[in-house]
Amino acid sequence: SIHTTLFEDRVFGHEDWKRYRSASWRHRVEPVVFLRVAAGFVWQLVLVLVVSVCVGLLHTFVPSFDAWLEGLHLSTPFTMVTFALSLLLVFRTNSSYSRWWEGRIIWGQVVNFGRNYTRQALMWFPPERPDLRAAAVRWAAAAPRILLAHIREGASPLGEARGVLTEAELSWLAGWSNAPLGAGTALGQLVAAAGLAPQLQAELQKQVELYTNMAGGCERIFKTPIPPAYTRHTSRYLMLYVVTAPLLLWSSTGWATPVVAVVIAFLLLGVENIGVQVEEPFHVLPLYDICRALEANIRELEHSFAPPPSAPPPP
Amino acid sequence: SIHTTLFEDRVFGHEDWKRYRSASWRHRVEPVVFLRVAAGFVWQLVLVLVVSVCVGLLHTFVPSFDAWLEGLHLSTPFTMVTFALSLLLVFRTNSSYSRWWEGRIIWGQVVNFGRNYTRQALMWFPPERPDLRAAAVRWAAAAPRILLAHIREGASPLGEARGVLTEAELSWLAGWSNAPLGAGTALGQLVAAAGLAPQLQAELQKQVELYTNMAGGCERIFKTPIPPAYTRHTSRYLMLYVVTAPLLLWSSTGWATPVVAVVIAFLLLGVENIGVQVEEPFHVLPLYDICRALEANIRELEHSFAPPPSAPPPP
Amino acid sequence: SIHTTLFEDRVFGHEDWKRYRSASWRHRVEPVVFLRVAAGFVWQLVLVLVVSVCVGLLHTFVPSFDAWLEGLHLSTPFTMVTFALSLLLVFRTNSSYSRWWEGRIIWGQVVNFGRNYTRQALMWFPPERPDLRAAAVRWAAAAPRILLAHIREGASPLGEARGVLTEAELSWLAGWSNAPLGAGTALGQLVAAAGLAPQLQAELQKQVELYTNMAGGCERIFKTPIPPAYTRHTSRYLMLYVVTAPLLLWSSTGWATPVVAVVIAFLLLGVENIGVQVEEPFHVLPLYDICRALEANIRELEHSFAPPPSAPPPP
Amino acid sequence: SIHTTLFEDRVFGHEDWKRYRSASWRHRVEPVVFLRVAAGFVWQLVLVLVVSVCVGLLHTFVPSFDAWLEGLHLSTPFTMVTFALSLLLVFRTNSSYSRWWEGRIIWGQVVNFGRNYTRQALMWFPPERPDLRAAAVRWAAAAPRILLAHIREGASPLGEARGVLTEAELSWLAGWSNAPLGAGTALGQLVAAAGLAPQLQAELQKQVELYTNMAGGCERIFKTPIPPAYTRHTSRYLMLYVVTAPLLLWSSTGWATPVVAVVIAFLLLGVENIGVQVEEPFHVLPLYDICRALEANIRELEHSFAPPPSAPPPP
Amino acid sequence: SIHTTLFEDRVFGHEDWKRYRSASWRHRVEPVVFLRVAAGFVWQLVLVLVVSVCVGLLHTFVPSFDAWLEGLHLSTPFTMVTFALSLLLVFRTNSSYSRWWEGRIIWGQVVNFGRNYTRQALMWFPPERPDLRAAAVRWAAAAPRILLAHIREGASPLGEARGVLTEAELSWLAGWSNAPLGAGTALGQLVAAAGLAPQLQAELQKQVELYTNMAGGCERIFKTPIPPAYTRHTSRYLMLYVVTAPLLLWSSTGWATPVVAVVIAFLLLGVENIGVQVEEPFHVLPLYDICRALEANIRELEHSFAPPPSAPPPP
């Protein structure tokens, strides 16, 4: 959808950062992007515009309205309301951002899991069990994709894991309704089957536990939004604020009010809207890019895995 | 009660998020919900309304009151008070939300405990002890429900655990006055009885420790509110602020004051009220849904537990 | 003292939460509580009252003062000062609350320590050493009380531990000037004496380490207040603000100034005062209740400790 | 580039702190630094200046503009916008600083990794394998540099590791496209080759895991900026605010407006600009200094490593 | 220096807290302390005073200046600037306090290290190696002092460790340029020499790792200030604000301006100055007191170390 496209994060590189840090880029007006962002709450903006124009027309053609509005010093109630609205917007922004960043941290841990599990499995699994070694690599590459499918709409665990797991493994996985639970079981059973010293097995099982916990973390953020009572209270008062603002603005800015009111509404509704979009982080974070990069790492570990020249393999 | 219904959180899915992210939904006025929220502090709103009308009547019929109010430039004291009130509302909102989210994180850990304990028990408990394996699964499914009953009103540990534990286990559990303590003991004893390598036993006992710590975390949040001195100071000054606001507003908004004063009071009292409702998170979090989903996971682990095709069971 | 009584936290139950969530209770004016809170800074309030009355008298009887005050538009300097005062009050409130909550978290960990240490000791200590098992239970129950006495005025470690430890243990403990250090040593030595597998001993020693770290955490918070330079800067400017406020308020509120000034002073000094009271959390947290509840848990563990029906004791 | 030079952090010592704490130094105006900072957004400042002058000229020569501007009471819309802009600037500042400090913490952990890995390898690796001991020291010194090259532009892993690793190791490392992955593998394989007790091997492997996780942490911060929607919304409204400010200021400050408007713009754009510069912390943190200091530590450990006089080496 | 004396924190006891919680003490004006704090930025205050007087003289004797100043409505630009200044002051205060508190937490961990290392060494080191036991106690007592000397000006590691370590150990330590690195090595080697079970050795080595990490934490905070770009931006705009404030204040407060301007400047510069003073926490935290108290704990552990009556030493 347009919103997903607009808010989906990209993976940054050096060139992106350079452009981003250049003030000319940041402060540039981009009308197309502007319009696409506004598309998310175009009806709200139109409503503000219509109210502004109505206030203007009433003011011009209905002298009694003019007198009534003059008698109403609206700056007092607006001032009394501003601080509470400000607090609600700050709360919305900070909470959404924390959730988004926590989502990103969880996926950073998924990457760490993939690398550590693969490295330790290749290091400790006995060389005489190449089947187990290959299976560990396959499941380490598939597990993040299975988790992705678990929390992202339109993706299926089997679809994502196809091409990574074998057919037999795919049909085994199909037997699980909660696919990450199955992936965790497979990762754990492979380690249990490798016959490691209990201490080393425990270390590898901790990686499996990490994967399970990260799946739990994703579900926690996905299933529990910020208490909706806050969100509704914020959205409605914000709407009331921007819709009644033309009444206050008219005596100050006259026929510039329609423009001024829409600019103010776009600022405030925009802040709130970005907050709501990033509140569920998994539909905006670049999870596919993260999975692809991790899979490349795991493949590289598999193919390049060899002791460095200075460390002959232990006897 | 009406409040619990109103504030109880639901588990979100993809469809909920889509509706939630749509600006038209968020900014929609819902009079019924509005009225039900207002029901929580309807007397306060009525009081503000009555004060507003009284100020209007006095203003209209008692000229001396009018003169006295005109002489009183109330905007100065209101301005001096606003920043402190703002700080108290921010503090209330942030602290309550942190407690609510910490409660949710604790229950996320309970879910992690249930999955990890079950997986590791099924993986490591010797196959020749099917009794122990089945008991571990039963207790892993019962422990979260027992914790739920421990912190939620109207639920009893035995009632929640019935149907999960055997009759013998239920009567054993009935011997404990602090039921989560009993559940922790059972979970730990099962592991001790399985004759695992000390390293692996220690790993599983860490899961039991996690369960005990999460029970402690629930009790900590439940038994200790935000220092009541803050809550009272905030509530009373807020009340004073909204009740005296009509005196300030009258000279600005005249007979629109009753409406304006109630709208402002609803905004401010609403923010405070949501904060107080979510301060004790366990009566609003969807704990029954969480327990049900976890039990389904544990059942799935029990029934689907088998090594993946690529890992023959260790000899 | 009156302050301790006023600010000491209580342990909350379901009924407390219900009353607390009821808006009518929260917003109720309680004159007795009001007066007792005010007792903490009654001289400051009296000073504000006296200054207000003096300003009124000067204004009424000394025309030149009136002219001078009129010429002084004090709203400008007050506005310039407000944002800094606001930041200092926010800082004071947030920092004090964080310290208070960290203190509560530390005592939550002490509870976790007591439960885990007891459960693991009863589970792992050999049955043929009932003396060690009983001693572990005694020390687990005594250690939190000893820590309480270490950081709370008017309590002595020996007094708190009497009735829990044996006479011999009490006189052994009397040999320590830092009693929690002695308790940690006893807890550790008991574990070392039990002849456990190193892995299991290490797990139990981690509980002892947790106890030692929590004692360190209590000392850290107790011994180090928020940098006093901040506290003094805040308190003095706040005092200056509320004492000079009548000069600003007079031209706005006339003879209502004494009341208005005292109400404002009570709001601001009240926020600061609560912050200072909870900054040292251990004299307001309900530590005795926590210790009592933990001791009951430990006794229950001791008496009800038996494998659940499904887990016959390991051979 | 000029920006990197300007914002790159230096390592502080006692003398730096003394100068820094001296108020005369802090409050000193440094025109050269001032100009260099302004260079980052000079066009924005010029634009503000031009707009100010245009407003002045229009005001002076076009009476109708003057009347129009007088009729436009712009303070109302500016007040309504200020709180939202304030929130966006606070959000930008806090989020950027958190990312920067998290980046610094990650590199603090890299330093800890280097010291602990080296100390433990020298302590536990068998004396009869001097080749392994020397290789562990080499890789511990090279790994941070390889990570530095991975996230900093213009540095190559091989270039940074040259002179630390042997030629054979360099060509082995050249086989990896993700060099920190290779370094982690080498560090882990060396430990696996040393034939340690599983418990001690597990401890050392935890250090390798820490290195892998810190590499993941660097990538997480580097690849994921603050949601660009926030950054753009902030930058554009800030630009709109400072560019239209002269319209508001003119009626207050007349021909002082060009100076006043540029001073205000420099303040606001400066805050935003510093935030954007430190958002990607790795190009401003003194990573080369950190790596150099760590390498010196590792060399010192290698050369001075001997048991203290009181601890004869274990037999 | 005067600053260090003024800002150095003291260790608090019950009596200090009582005085501190008494409102009369907090709100008391202490002219001597006032003057000593002001000494830190006396030139800035003098400058504000001089500017105030100059504005007054110009106003009185130069009518054209008076007219020009009247025409300049400075409240508009001051209002536009206040929110950004406010944000910068809040940022400075919070970041400095966080660093200070993190420094305190690090030293709390150093205390925990000292107690745990000593207790575990005395518990696990074999009784037949009294030399190792005594050396472990000596190094545990010396290590915190060596770290103190590493980050505090004017203290040398050898000077601090003299009287704790033996002459042989001191000369061994003199061979290290980074003394905490040497202390960590000694602490680790003693454990390695004690011939413990690997599991127990690993636990003790974790304490050594903690010491190394805390040394790294101290260096991190010490070597990296808050990005100086923020500090300079804040300091300079704050200076500009307080120096130009008399121009704004004159029309409001007339010849009271010099006093009012200096009072405001002292408030704002004071907040900023305290923030800068506590930003490098190690020169204000009472580290010598902490080390002394820890050494007393370690000595007490050494002398009182004996199993409690109920736990005969393990055979």
PDB file of N, CA and C in Angstrom, chain B residues 40 71 73 76 151 153 169 172 176-178 185 189 199 201 205 209 212-213 219-220 222-225 230-231 233 235-237 272 279 283, chain C residues 12 14 17-18 20-21 23 26-28 30 86 100-101 104 115-116 119 123-124 199 207 252 263 267 275 297 300-301 306-307 310-311:
ATOM      1  N   GLY B  40     -16.417   7.356  34.027  1.00  0.00           N
ATOM      2  CA  GLY B  40     -15.448   7.189  35.094  1.00  0.00           C
ATOM      3  C   GLY B  40     -15.309   8.422  35.971  1.00  0.00           C
ATOM      4  N   GLY B  71     -12.099  42.626  37.698  1.00  0.00           N
ATOM      5  CA  GLY B  71     -10.912  43.120  38.391  1.00  0.00           C
ATOM      6  C   GLY B  71      -9.866  42.036  38.634  1.00  0.00           C
ATOM      7  N   HIS B  73      -7.597  39.481  37.347  1.00  0.00           N
ATOM      8  CA  HIS B  73      -6.986  38.985  36.105  1.00  0.00           C
ATOM      9  C   HIS B  73      -6.431  37.592  36.390  1.00  0.00           C
ATOM     10  N   THR B  76      -2.885  35.372  35.131  1.00  0.00           N
ATOM     11  CA  THR B  76      -1.562  35.298  35.768  1.00  0.00           C
ATOM     12  C   THR B  76      -1.426  34.061  36.661  1.00  0.00           C
ATOM     13  N   ILE B 151      -2.512 -12.829  40.813  1.00  0.00           N
ATOM     14  CA  ILE B 151      -2.536 -11.364  40.773  1.00  0.00           C
ATOM     15  C   ILE B 151      -3.832 -10.796  40.215  1.00  0.00           C
ATOM     16  N   GLU B 153      -7.987 -10.453  40.390  1.00  0.00           N
ATOM     17  CA  GLU B 153      -9.095 -10.641  41.300  1.00  0.00           C
ATOM     18  C   GLU B 153     -10.094 -11.627  40.698  1.00  0.00           C
ATOM     19  N   GLU B 169      -2.337 -33.804  41.690  1.00  0.00           N
ATOM     20  CA  GLU B 169      -1.521 -32.595  41.673  1.00  0.00           C
ATOM     21  C   GLU B 169      -2.306 -31.409  42.207  1.00  0.00           C
ATOM     22  N   TRP B 172      -2.326 -31.584  45.854  1.00  0.00           N
ATOM     23  CA  TRP B 172      -0.997 -31.215  46.350  1.00  0.00           C
ATOM     24  C   TRP B 172      -0.850 -29.693  46.317  1.00  0.00           C
ATOM     25  N   TRP B 176      -0.659 -25.286  49.302  1.00  0.00           N
ATOM     26  CA  TRP B 176       0.179 -24.079  49.292  1.00  0.00           C
ATOM     27  C   TRP B 176      -0.707 -22.841  49.398  1.00  0.00           C
ATOM     28  N   SER B 177      -0.364 -21.926  50.279  1.00  0.00           N
ATOM     29  CA  SER B 177      -1.132 -20.684  50.330  1.00  0.00           C
ATOM     30  C   SER B 177      -0.634 -19.717  49.249  1.00  0.00           C
ATOM     31  N   ASN B 178       0.669 -19.723  48.956  1.00  0.00           N
ATOM     32  CA  ASN B 178       1.209 -18.942  47.843  1.00  0.00           C
ATOM     33  C   ASN B 178       1.398 -19.915  46.681  1.00  0.00           C
ATOM     34  N   THR B 185       8.139 -24.919  42.954  1.00  0.00           N
ATOM     35  CA  THR B 185       8.712 -26.115  43.579  1.00  0.00           C
ATOM     36  C   THR B 185       8.479 -27.344  42.712  1.00  0.00           C
ATOM     37  N   GLN B 189      11.389 -29.640  41.143  1.00  0.00           N
ATOM     38  CA  GLN B 189      11.532 -31.025  41.579  1.00  0.00           C
ATOM     39  C   GLN B 189      11.480 -31.991  40.396  1.00  0.00           C
ATOM     40  N   GLN B 199      25.113 -29.877  34.305  1.00  0.00           N
ATOM     41  CA  GLN B 199      25.110 -28.698  33.452  1.00  0.00           C
ATOM     42  C   GLN B 199      23.726 -28.483  32.843  1.00  0.00           C
ATOM     43  N   GLN B 201      20.874 -29.818  33.938  1.00  0.00           N
ATOM     44  CA  GLN B 201      19.918 -29.530  34.992  1.00  0.00           C
ATOM     45  C   GLN B 201      19.968 -28.045  35.358  1.00  0.00           C
ATOM     46  N   GLN B 205      16.927 -25.472  35.503  1.00  0.00           N
ATOM     47  CA  GLN B 205      16.580 -24.789  36.752  1.00  0.00           C
ATOM     48  C   GLN B 205      16.581 -23.278  36.563  1.00  0.00           C
ATOM     49  N   GLU B 209      13.881 -20.619  37.828  1.00  0.00           N
ATOM     50  CA  GLU B 209      14.234 -19.374  38.501  1.00  0.00           C
ATOM     51  C   GLU B 209      13.572 -18.187  37.797  1.00  0.00           C
ATOM     52  N   THR B 212      10.031 -17.972  38.896  1.00  0.00           N
ATOM     53  CA  THR B 212       9.943 -17.406  40.251  1.00  0.00           C
ATOM     54  C   THR B 212      10.181 -15.895  40.219  1.00  0.00           C
ATOM     55  N   ASN B 213      11.159 -15.476  39.442  1.00  0.00           N
ATOM     56  CA  ASN B 213      11.453 -14.042  39.383  1.00  0.00           C
ATOM     57  C   ASN B 213      10.308 -13.269  38.740  1.00  0.00           C
ATOM     58  N   GLU B 219       4.268  -9.361  41.598  1.00  0.00           N
ATOM     59  CA  GLU B 219       3.921  -8.904  42.944  1.00  0.00           C
ATOM     60  C   GLU B 219       4.471  -7.512  43.205  1.00  0.00           C
ATOM     61  N   ARG B 220       5.697  -7.258  42.754  1.00  0.00           N
ATOM     62  CA  ARG B 220       6.294  -5.938  42.966  1.00  0.00           C
ATOM     63  C   ARG B 220       5.425  -4.843  42.362  1.00  0.00           C
ATOM     64  N   PHE B 222       2.274  -5.099  41.410  1.00  0.00           N
ATOM     65  CA  PHE B 222       0.917  -5.102  41.960  1.00  0.00           C
ATOM     66  C   PHE B 222       0.864  -4.465  43.340  1.00  0.00           C
ATOM     67  N   LYS B 223       1.861  -4.770  44.167  1.00  0.00           N
ATOM     68  CA  LYS B 223       1.777  -4.333  45.565  1.00  0.00           C
ATOM     69  C   LYS B 223       2.236  -2.891  45.783  1.00  0.00           C
ATOM     70  N   THR B 224       2.955  -2.332  44.810  1.00  0.00           N
ATOM     71  CA  THR B 224       3.533  -1.003  45.028  1.00  0.00           C
ATOM     72  C   THR B 224       3.077  -0.030  43.950  1.00  0.00           C
ATOM     73  N   PRO B 225       2.112   0.831  44.250  1.00  0.00           N
ATOM     74  CA  PRO B 225       1.727   1.837  43.263  1.00  0.00           C
ATOM     75  C   PRO B 225       2.760   2.966  43.218  1.00  0.00           C
ATOM     76  N   TYR B 230       2.201  11.520  45.162  1.00  0.00           N
ATOM     77  CA  TYR B 230       2.171  12.140  43.828  1.00  0.00           C
ATOM     78  C   TYR B 230       0.771  12.084  43.231  1.00  0.00           C
ATOM     79  N   THR B 231       0.158  10.895  43.333  1.00  0.00           N
ATOM     80  CA  THR B 231      -1.155  10.718  42.718  1.00  0.00           C
ATOM     81  C   THR B 231      -2.165  11.683  43.317  1.00  0.00           C
ATOM     82  N   HIS B 233      -1.565  14.544  44.985  1.00  0.00           N
ATOM     83  CA  HIS B 233      -1.224  15.923  44.643  1.00  0.00           C
ATOM     84  C   HIS B 233      -1.712  16.250  43.233  1.00  0.00           C
ATOM     85  N   SER B 235      -4.091  14.683  41.370  1.00  0.00           N
ATOM     86  CA  SER B 235      -5.541  14.635  41.208  1.00  0.00           C
ATOM     87  C   SER B 235      -6.210  15.874  41.797  1.00  0.00           C
ATOM     88  N   ARG B 236      -5.732  16.295  42.974  1.00  0.00           N
ATOM     89  CA  ARG B 236      -6.412  17.423  43.613  1.00  0.00           C
ATOM     90  C   ARG B 236      -6.156  18.735  42.903  1.00  0.00           C
ATOM     91  N   TYR B 237      -4.906  18.973  42.494  1.00  0.00           N
ATOM     92  CA  TYR B 237      -4.654  20.230  41.811  1.00  0.00           C
ATOM     93  C   TYR B 237      -5.331  20.262  40.446  1.00  0.00           C
ATOM     94  N   GLU B 272      -5.389  11.961  32.906  1.00  0.00           N
ATOM     95  CA  GLU B 272      -5.053  11.467  34.248  1.00  0.00           C
ATOM     96  C   GLU B 272      -5.721  10.132  34.499  1.00  0.00           C
ATOM     97  N   GLU B 279      -2.084   1.941  35.513  1.00  0.00           N
ATOM     98  CA  GLU B 279      -0.996   1.872  36.496  1.00  0.00           C
ATOM     99  C   GLU B 279      -0.873   0.456  37.069  1.00  0.00           C
ATOM    100  N   HIS B 283      -4.847  -5.926  35.486  1.00  0.00           N
ATOM    101  CA  HIS B 283      -6.298  -6.042  35.282  1.00  0.00           C
ATOM    102  C   HIS B 283      -6.703  -5.529  33.899  1.00  0.00           C
TER     103      HIS B 283
ATOM    104  N   PHE C  12      -0.229  -2.727  48.504  1.00  0.00           N
ATOM    105  CA  PHE C  12      -1.570  -2.622  47.922  1.00  0.00           C
ATOM    106  C   PHE C  12      -2.176  -3.992  47.657  1.00  0.00           C
ATOM    107  N   HIS C  14      -6.203  -5.849  46.126  1.00  0.00           N
ATOM    108  CA  HIS C  14      -7.249  -5.568  45.135  1.00  0.00           C
ATOM    109  C   HIS C  14      -8.175  -4.442  45.575  1.00  0.00           C
ATOM    110  N   TRP C  17      -6.583  -1.017  45.152  1.00  0.00           N
ATOM    111  CA  TRP C  17      -6.551  -0.588  43.754  1.00  0.00           C
ATOM    112  C   TRP C  17      -7.917  -0.101  43.293  1.00  0.00           C
ATOM    113  N   LYS C  18      -8.968  -0.777  43.756  1.00  0.00           N
ATOM    114  CA  LYS C  18     -10.303  -0.354  43.323  1.00  0.00           C
ATOM    115  C   LYS C  18     -10.618   1.052  43.813  1.00  0.00           C
ATOM    116  N   TYR C  20      -8.482   3.266  44.662  1.00  0.00           N
ATOM    117  CA  TYR C  20      -7.508   4.149  44.031  1.00  0.00           C
ATOM    118  C   TYR C  20      -7.947   4.533  42.613  1.00  0.00           C
ATOM    119  N   ARG C  21      -8.538   3.583  41.901  1.00  0.00           N
ATOM    120  CA  ARG C  21      -8.946   3.849  40.522  1.00  0.00           C
ATOM    121  C   ARG C  21     -10.250   4.632  40.456  1.00  0.00           C
ATOM    122  N   ALA C  23     -12.374   7.673  40.595  1.00  0.00           N
ATOM    123  CA  ALA C  23     -12.045   9.095  40.480  1.00  0.00           C
ATOM    124  C   ALA C  23     -12.535   9.883  41.679  1.00  0.00           C
ATOM    125  N   ARG C  26      -9.884   9.758  44.332  1.00  0.00           N
ATOM    126  CA  ARG C  26      -8.648  10.473  44.008  1.00  0.00           C
ATOM    127  C   ARG C  26      -8.806  11.982  44.121  1.00  0.00           C
ATOM    128  N   HIS C  27      -9.943  12.478  43.630  1.00  0.00           N
ATOM    129  CA  HIS C  27     -10.093  13.930  43.569  1.00  0.00           C
ATOM    130  C   HIS C  27     -10.667  14.518  44.847  1.00  0.00           C
ATOM    131  N   ARG C  28     -10.940  13.650  45.826  1.00  0.00           N
ATOM    132  CA  ARG C  28     -11.524  14.139  47.071  1.00  0.00           C
ATOM    133  C   ARG C  28     -10.511  15.002  47.828  1.00  0.00           C
ATOM    134  N   GLU C  30      -8.960  16.095  51.173  1.00  0.00           N
ATOM    135  CA  GLU C  30      -8.873  15.559  52.533  1.00  0.00           C
ATOM    136  C   GLU C  30      -8.137  16.567  53.393  1.00  0.00           C
ATOM    137  N   SER C  86      10.835  25.084  35.849  1.00  0.00           N
ATOM    138  CA  SER C  86      10.098  23.913  35.387  1.00  0.00           C
ATOM    139  C   SER C  86      11.047  22.753  35.129  1.00  0.00           C
ATOM    140  N   TRP C 100      13.612   5.842  43.809  1.00  0.00           N
ATOM    141  CA  TRP C 100      12.632   5.137  44.620  1.00  0.00           C
ATOM    142  C   TRP C 100      12.286   3.798  43.969  1.00  0.00           C
ATOM    143  N   TRP C 101      12.052   3.808  42.677  1.00  0.00           N
ATOM    144  CA  TRP C 101      11.677   2.592  41.963  1.00  0.00           C
ATOM    145  C   TRP C 101      12.845   1.631  41.902  1.00  0.00           C
ATOM    146  N   ARG C 104      12.893  -0.129  45.064  1.00  0.00           N
ATOM    147  CA  ARG C 104      11.856  -1.165  45.084  1.00  0.00           C
ATOM    148  C   ARG C 104      12.272  -2.386  44.281  1.00  0.00           C
ATOM    149  N   ARG C 115      13.486 -16.673  47.875  1.00  0.00           N
ATOM    150  CA  ARG C 115      12.719 -17.824  47.381  1.00  0.00           C
ATOM    151  C   ARG C 115      13.586 -18.808  46.619  1.00  0.00           C
ATOM    152  N   ASN C 116      14.467 -18.300  45.747  1.00  0.00           N
ATOM    153  CA  ASN C 116      15.281 -19.206  44.943  1.00  0.00           C
ATOM    154  C   ASN C 116      16.312 -19.942  45.786  1.00  0.00           C
ATOM    155  N   ARG C 119      14.466 -22.621  47.805  1.00  0.00           N
ATOM    156  CA  ARG C 119      14.006 -23.751  46.998  1.00  0.00           C
ATOM    157  C   ARG C 119      15.177 -24.607  46.531  1.00  0.00           C
ATOM    158  N   MET C 123      16.139 -28.440  47.559  1.00  0.00           N
ATOM    159  CA  MET C 123      16.117 -29.399  46.464  1.00  0.00           C
ATOM    160  C   MET C 123      17.446 -30.136  46.347  1.00  0.00           C
ATOM    161  N   TRP C 124      18.551 -29.419  46.576  1.00  0.00           N
ATOM    162  CA  TRP C 124      19.862 -30.000  46.281  1.00  0.00           C
ATOM    163  C   TRP C 124      20.643 -30.441  47.519  1.00  0.00           C
ATOM    164  N   GLN C 199      28.775 -27.575  39.463  1.00  0.00           N
ATOM    165  CA  GLN C 199      27.827 -26.815  38.663  1.00  0.00           C
ATOM    166  C   GLN C 199      26.653 -26.328  39.518  1.00  0.00           C
ATOM    167  N   GLN C 207      23.150 -17.036  43.784  1.00  0.00           N
ATOM    168  CA  GLN C 207      22.120 -16.409  44.619  1.00  0.00           C
ATOM    169  C   GLN C 207      22.760 -15.604  45.743  1.00  0.00           C
ATOM    170  N   SER C 252      -2.938  41.574  39.667  1.00  0.00           N
ATOM    171  CA  SER C 252      -3.951  40.739  39.005  1.00  0.00           C
ATOM    172  C   SER C 252      -5.073  40.335  39.958  1.00  0.00           C
ATOM    173  N   VAL C 263      -1.912  28.934  47.670  1.00  0.00           N
ATOM    174  CA  VAL C 263      -2.292  27.763  46.878  1.00  0.00           C
ATOM    175  C   VAL C 263      -1.199  27.412  45.876  1.00  0.00           C
ATOM    176  N   LEU C 267       1.275  24.048  45.857  1.00  0.00           N
ATOM    177  CA  LEU C 267       1.446  23.171  44.690  1.00  0.00           C
ATOM    178  C   LEU C 267       2.924  22.941  44.394  1.00  0.00           C
ATOM    179  N   GLY C 275       9.274  14.882  46.116  1.00  0.00           N
ATOM    180  CA  GLY C 275      10.491  14.406  45.467  1.00  0.00           C
ATOM    181  C   GLY C 275      11.604  14.172  46.473  1.00  0.00           C
ATOM    182  N   ASN C 297       6.809 -16.941  53.016  1.00  0.00           N
ATOM    183  CA  ASN C 297       7.101 -17.787  51.855  1.00  0.00           C
ATOM    184  C   ASN C 297       8.146 -18.837  52.193  1.00  0.00           C
ATOM    185  N   GLU C 300       6.805 -21.476  54.356  1.00  0.00           N
ATOM    186  CA  GLU C 300       5.925 -22.360  53.592  1.00  0.00           C
ATOM    187  C   GLU C 300       6.740 -23.327  52.738  1.00  0.00           C
ATOM    188  N   LEU C 301       7.781 -22.818  52.109  1.00  0.00           N
ATOM    189  CA  LEU C 301       8.647 -23.698  51.326  1.00  0.00           C
ATOM    190  C   LEU C 301       9.207 -24.802  52.216  1.00  0.00           C
ATOM    191  N   ALA C 306       8.011 -30.865  49.192  1.00  0.00           N
ATOM    192  CA  ALA C 306       7.943 -32.283  48.877  1.00  0.00           C
ATOM    193  C   ALA C 306       7.780 -32.363  47.376  1.00  0.00           C
ATOM    194  N   PRO C 307       8.267 -33.402  46.757  1.00  0.00           N
ATOM    195  CA  PRO C 307       8.075 -33.517  45.312  1.00  0.00           C
ATOM    196  C   PRO C 307       6.583 -33.606  45.012  1.00  0.00           C
ATOM    197  N   SER C 310       3.631 -36.399  40.893  1.00  0.00           N
ATOM    198  CA  SER C 310       4.111 -37.016  39.652  1.00  0.00           C
ATOM    199  C   SER C 310       5.625 -37.186  39.621  1.00  0.00           C
ATOM    200  N   ALA C 311       6.337 -36.599  40.600  1.00  0.00           N
ATOM    201  CA  ALA C 311       7.792 -36.736  40.544  1.00  0.00           C
ATOM    202  C   ALA C 311       8.332 -37.406  41.790  1.00  0.00           C
TER     203      ALA C 311
END
